[in-house]
Amino acid sequence: MLYFQDLMPEKIGSATTLYANTSRVGWIIAGSVDGVMVEIWSYHALFWLAIG
């Protein structure tokens, strides 16, 4: 959050909102990608991806 606030020092509230919204968008995108991976391969692929 501090990174966004440093980028926009004159608009601290907007920077905080931007940070919060990008986090939520990331969760939505990650959930969608996970669902596609499970449909194509299996849920095991998620664990292999997490392991590296």
Coordinates of C-alpha atoms in Angstrom, one line a residue:
M1 CA 0.0 0.0 0.0
L2 CA 2.8 2.4 0.8
Y3 CA 4.1 1.9 -2.8
F4 CA 0.9 3.2 -4.2
Q5 CA 0.8 6.0 -1.7
D6 CA 4.3 7.1 -2.6
L7 CA 3.3 7.1 -6.3
M8 CA 0.3 9.4 -5.6
P9 CA 1.2 11.5 -2.5
E10 CA -1.5 14.1 -3.3
K11 CA -4.2 11.5 -3.5
I12 CA -3.7 9.1 -0.6
G13 CA -7.3 7.9 -0.5
S14 CA -7.3 7.1 -4.2
A15 CA -4.0 5.2 -3.8
T16 CA -5.4 3.1 -0.9
T17 CA -8.5 2.3 -3.0
L18 CA -6.3 1.4 -6.0
Y19 CA -4.3 -1.0 -3.8
A20 CA -7.4 -2.6 -2.3
N21 CA -9.1 -3.1 -5.7
T22 CA -6.0 -4.5 -7.4
S23 CA -5.8 -7.1 -4.6
R24 CA -9.4 -8.2 -5.2
V25 CA -8.9 -8.3 -9.0
G26 CA -5.9 -10.5 -8.4
W27 CA -8.0 -12.9 -6.4
I28 CA -10.7 -13.1 -9.1
I29 CA -8.1 -13.7 -11.8
A30 CA -6.3 -16.3 -9.8
G31 CA -9.5 -18.2 -9.0
S32 CA -10.4 -18.2 -12.7
V33 CA -7.0 -19.5 -13.7
D34 CA -7.1 -22.1 -11.0
G35 CA -10.5 -23.3 -12.3
V36 CA -9.3 -23.6 -15.8
M37 CA -6.2 -25.5 -14.7
V38 CA -8.3 -28.0 -12.7
E39 CA -10.6 -28.5 -15.7
I40 CA -7.8 -29.1 -18.1
W41 CA -5.4 -31.1 -16.0
S42 CA -6.6 -31.9 -12.4
Y43 CA -6.4 -30.4 -9.0
H44 CA -3.0 -32.0 -8.6
A45 CA -1.6 -29.5 -11.1
L46 CA -2.2 -26.7 -8.6
F47 CA -0.1 -28.4 -6.0
W48 CA 2.7 -29.0 -8.5
L49 CA 2.6 -25.4 -9.5
A50 CA 2.7 -24.3 -5.8
I51 CA 5.7 -26.6 -5.1
G52 CA 7.5 -25.1 -8.0

